[in-house]
Amino acid sequence: MADIEQMGAEARARIGAAGDLAALEALRVEFLGKQGSVSALLKTLGGMTPEERQAQGPQIHALREAVQDALAARKDALESAALEAQLAAETLDLSLPAPHAPAGSVHPVSQVMDELAEIFADLGFAVATGPEIEDDWYNFTALNMPESHPARAMHDTFYFPQAAPKGGRMLLRTHPSPVQVRTMLEQGAPLRIIAPGRVYRSDSDATHTPMFHQVEGLVIDRDVHLGHLKWTLETFFKAYFERDDIVLRLRPSYFPFTEPSIEFDVGYSRETDRRVVGGNGDDPGHAWMELGGSGMVNARVIEFAGLDPAEWQGFAFGLGIDRLAMLKYGMNDLRAFFDGDVRWLRHYGFSAFDQPTLSGGVGAAGVGARA
Ligand code: FA5
């Protein structure tokens, strides 16, 4: 009995002195493990007479409990001491200012694309898309430009070596006009869509870059005429530039996929930056900038797209988005759009919170709140 009490006192003393959790675990194994000294005592109970067991059993069980309690208490004490030490070492001053986080900005081209989608959505146009790596057939043939058609040469096309499934070679689309054909084939008529996106041509100067952006528009319905096209373009430009005095100069032109075809220009100020001005581009200090091409969809294209031209007509237009951005926000050179210079982006970029809305004035928030 005295032995058991002494064992208990020694075990408690050693547990109380354990310096860390590893030492404590070693003591647990020493006392309570399979080969442990307290476990060995418990095993002796089996070989005792009932009287001996009655006398010694409670002490041996009490010893085991005392050792278990001492181990748990020491573990708690060691763990809270470790936590206190950690808290003392890791100070966090919540009154310090937040570290500088580099703020990104929305590229003007993305902003203008959102503005376009907002204005055309209000006129009932849905957004359609198509691949940038395009089949020769959709980019040219179905748009009434068979192989060896002279208009193909105007596009300075980037070709891939691979043959295209529908003939010719694969290419980087030179305009989003193939989306016209793809959408008519997929959805039939009537249709009212815009297709904004990247296009590619081997071309480079202050108003031409090898990759640029266009938005294609297409309306297919019964009884559509040139007046609808003119109204749509004028309504769009007034909403986009947010001024009612925009004058469009319409010039007869030629595109194989429209008949008749019209190119349109707006006046801009040549004296300061290239910014759109209302009124006549022929006024002193002003000039005209070509913004896009358009026309009534050629009957051949409607046939290629699987529709009956006797029943369905329509108009289409293609606008240079980069030039639209240039004229609204006053950039001088298109090439800087794609240099990735953060100083340019900081100056001309938009805050991600400037979502263009018609009710808020498309783009008006952007001008005042550049990132
Ligand atoms: C076309 O691409 C026709 N697909 C437009 C069209 C669509 C006509 C539907 C009729 C019906 P064009 O090659 O002119 O047309 O280009 C249209 C506009 O894209 C130009 O007016 C100009 O604003 C812009 N653009 C053309 N080339 C470049 C370039 N290299 N860099 C920047 N903008 C360009």
PDB file of C-alpha atoms and ligand atoms in Angstrom, residues 143 145 154-155 174-178 180 199-217 251 253-258 260-265 289-297 315-324 334 338, ligand 1:
ATOM      1  CA  LEU A 143     -19.462  36.539 -97.754  1.00  0.00           C
ATOM      2  CA  MET A 145     -15.702  36.528-101.909  1.00  0.00           C
ATOM      3  CA  MET A 154      -7.650  44.250 -99.240  1.00  0.00           C
ATOM      4  CA  HIS A 155      -7.670  42.275 -95.988  1.00  0.00           C
ATOM      5  CA  THR A 174     -10.045  39.675 -90.703  1.00  0.00           C
ATOM      6  CA  HIS A 175     -13.441  40.953 -89.524  1.00  0.00           C
ATOM      7  CA  PRO A 176     -16.324  39.668 -87.376  1.00  0.00           C
ATOM      8  CA  SER A 177     -18.516  39.393 -90.496  1.00  0.00           C
ATOM      9  CA  PRO A 178     -18.252  35.546 -90.479  1.00  0.00           C
ATOM     10  CA  GLN A 180     -23.242  36.972 -89.605  1.00  0.00           C
ATOM     11  CA  VAL A 199      -9.785  40.764 -85.681  1.00  0.00           C
ATOM     12  CA  TYR A 200      -6.374  40.548 -87.350  1.00  0.00           C
ATOM     13  CA  ARG A 201      -4.708  42.139 -90.380  1.00  0.00           C
ATOM     14  CA  SER A 202      -1.111  42.685 -91.367  1.00  0.00           C
ATOM     15  CA  ASP A 203      -1.309  46.475 -90.987  1.00  0.00           C
ATOM     16  CA  SER A 204       0.420  49.035 -88.714  1.00  0.00           C
ATOM     17  CA  ASP A 205       0.452  52.834 -88.298  1.00  0.00           C
ATOM     18  CA  ALA A 206      -1.166  55.432 -85.973  1.00  0.00           C
ATOM     19  CA  THR A 207      -4.707  54.406 -86.980  1.00  0.00           C
ATOM     20  CA  HIS A 208      -4.067  50.748 -87.950  1.00  0.00           C
ATOM     21  CA  THR A 209      -2.792  47.899 -85.726  1.00  0.00           C
ATOM     22  CA  PRO A 210      -2.298  44.213 -86.689  1.00  0.00           C
ATOM     23  CA  MET A 211      -4.808  43.120 -84.045  1.00  0.00           C
ATOM     24  CA  PHE A 212      -7.754  45.389 -83.492  1.00  0.00           C
ATOM     25  CA  HIS A 213     -11.404  45.211 -82.497  1.00  0.00           C
ATOM     26  CA  GLN A 214     -14.584  45.540 -84.476  1.00  0.00           C
ATOM     27  CA  VAL A 215     -18.234  45.223 -83.693  1.00  0.00           C
ATOM     28  CA  GLU A 216     -20.396  43.684 -86.376  1.00  0.00           C
ATOM     29  CA  GLY A 217     -24.100  44.431 -86.467  1.00  0.00           C
ATOM     30  CA  ARG A 251     -20.038  57.676 -98.587  1.00  0.00           C
ATOM     31  CA  SER A 253     -18.492  52.262-101.037  1.00  0.00           C
ATOM     32  CA  TYR A 254     -18.011  48.639-102.022  1.00  0.00           C
ATOM     33  CA  PHE A 255     -18.095  45.460 -99.956  1.00  0.00           C
ATOM     34  CA  PRO A 256     -18.781  42.134-101.699  1.00  0.00           C
ATOM     35  CA  PHE A 257     -21.179  41.146 -98.908  1.00  0.00           C
ATOM     36  CA  THR A 258     -23.392  44.257 -99.036  1.00  0.00           C
ATOM     37  CA  PRO A 260     -25.453  48.897-101.844  1.00  0.00           C
ATOM     38  CA  SER A 261     -22.520  49.615 -99.504  1.00  0.00           C
ATOM     39  CA  ILE A 262     -21.836  52.686 -97.427  1.00  0.00           C
ATOM     40  CA  GLU A 263     -18.851  53.837 -95.420  1.00  0.00           C
ATOM     41  CA  PHE A 264     -19.383  56.356 -92.662  1.00  0.00           C
ATOM     42  CA  ASP A 265     -17.144  58.954 -91.034  1.00  0.00           C
ATOM     43  CA  MET A 289     -12.344  59.772 -89.498  1.00  0.00           C
ATOM     44  CA  GLU A 290     -13.696  56.614 -91.053  1.00  0.00           C
ATOM     45  CA  LEU A 291     -15.401  54.512 -88.378  1.00  0.00           C
ATOM     46  CA  GLY A 292     -16.851  51.658 -90.368  1.00  0.00           C
ATOM     47  CA  GLY A 293     -18.537  50.060 -93.328  1.00  0.00           C
ATOM     48  CA  SER A 294     -22.114  48.963 -93.815  1.00  0.00           C
ATOM     49  CA  GLY A 295     -24.828  48.197 -96.328  1.00  0.00           C
ATOM     50  CA  MET A 296     -27.791  46.042 -97.209  1.00  0.00           C
ATOM     51  CA  VAL A 297     -26.832  42.362 -96.907  1.00  0.00           C
ATOM     52  CA  PHE A 315     -28.525  45.403 -93.158  1.00  0.00           C
ATOM     53  CA  ALA A 316     -25.097  44.922 -91.625  1.00  0.00           C
ATOM     54  CA  PHE A 317     -22.345  47.174 -90.357  1.00  0.00           C
ATOM     55  CA  GLY A 318     -18.818  46.819 -89.023  1.00  0.00           C
ATOM     56  CA  LEU A 319     -17.304  49.444 -86.709  1.00  0.00           C
ATOM     57  CA  GLY A 320     -13.718  49.869 -85.525  1.00  0.00           C
ATOM     58  CA  ILE A 321     -13.968  49.730 -81.710  1.00  0.00           C
ATOM     59  CA  ASP A 322     -10.423  51.038 -81.090  1.00  0.00           C
ATOM     60  CA  ARG A 323     -11.152  54.105 -83.197  1.00  0.00           C
ATOM     61  CA  LEU A 324     -14.435  54.602 -81.328  1.00  0.00           C
ATOM     62  CA  LEU A 334      -3.783  53.319 -81.677  1.00  0.00           C
ATOM     63  CA  PHE A 338      -1.552  47.315 -77.052  1.00  0.00           C
TER      64      PHE A 338
HETATM   65  C1  FA5 B   1     -14.813  45.567 -92.818  1.00  0.00           C
HETATM   66  O1  FA5 B   1     -14.054  44.933 -92.094  1.00  0.00           O
HETATM   67  C2  FA5 B   1     -16.210  45.088 -93.102  1.00  0.00           C
HETATM   68  N1  FA5 B   1     -16.358  43.746 -92.613  1.00  0.00           N
HETATM   69  C3  FA5 B   1     -17.206  46.027 -92.460  1.00  0.00           C
HETATM   70  C4  FA5 B   1     -18.606  45.755 -92.876  1.00  0.00           C
HETATM   71  C5  FA5 B   1     -19.434  44.942 -92.118  1.00  0.00           C
HETATM   72  C6  FA5 B   1     -19.111  46.312 -94.077  1.00  0.00           C
HETATM   73  C7  FA5 B   1     -20.713  44.674 -92.511  1.00  0.00           C
HETATM   74  C8  FA5 B   1     -20.386  46.036 -94.483  1.00  0.00           C
HETATM   75  C9  FA5 B   1     -21.204  45.247 -93.695  1.00  0.00           C
HETATM   76  P1  FA5 B   1     -13.176  47.590 -93.166  1.00  0.00           P
HETATM   77  O2  FA5 B   1     -12.055  46.771 -93.635  1.00  0.00           O
HETATM   78  O3  FA5 B   1     -13.375  48.915 -93.799  1.00  0.00           O
HETATM   79  O4  FA5 B   1     -14.564  46.811 -93.310  1.00  0.00           O
HETATM   80  O5  FA5 B   1     -13.028  47.795 -91.596  1.00  0.00           O
HETATM   81  C10 FA5 B   1     -14.063  48.403 -90.822  1.00  0.00           C
HETATM   82  C11 FA5 B   1     -13.498  49.389 -89.806  1.00  0.00           C
HETATM   83  O6  FA5 B   1     -12.514  48.766 -88.983  1.00  0.00           O
HETATM   84  C12 FA5 B   1     -12.739  50.540 -90.436  1.00  0.00           C
HETATM   85  O7  FA5 B   1     -13.638  51.545 -90.820  1.00  0.00           O
HETATM   86  C13 FA5 B   1     -11.869  50.998 -89.289  1.00  0.00           C
HETATM   87  O8  FA5 B   1     -12.628  51.773 -88.359  1.00  0.00           O
HETATM   88  C14 FA5 B   1     -11.519  49.716 -88.626  1.00  0.00           C
HETATM   89  N2  FA5 B   1     -10.201  49.219 -89.037  1.00  0.00           N
HETATM   90  C15 FA5 B   1      -9.869  48.613 -90.227  1.00  0.00           C
HETATM   91  N3  FA5 B   1      -8.579  48.251 -90.236  1.00  0.00           N
HETATM   92  C16 FA5 B   1      -8.064  48.613 -89.024  1.00  0.00           C
HETATM   93  C17 FA5 B   1      -6.776  48.496 -88.387  1.00  0.00           C
HETATM   94  N4  FA5 B   1      -5.759  47.860 -88.988  1.00  0.00           N
HETATM   95  N5  FA5 B   1      -6.631  48.978 -87.142  1.00  0.00           N
HETATM   96  C18 FA5 B   1      -7.665  49.567 -86.494  1.00  0.00           C
HETATM   97  N6  FA5 B   1      -8.894  49.707 -87.021  1.00  0.00           N
HETATM   98  C19 FA5 B   1      -9.097  49.242 -88.270  1.00  0.00           C
END
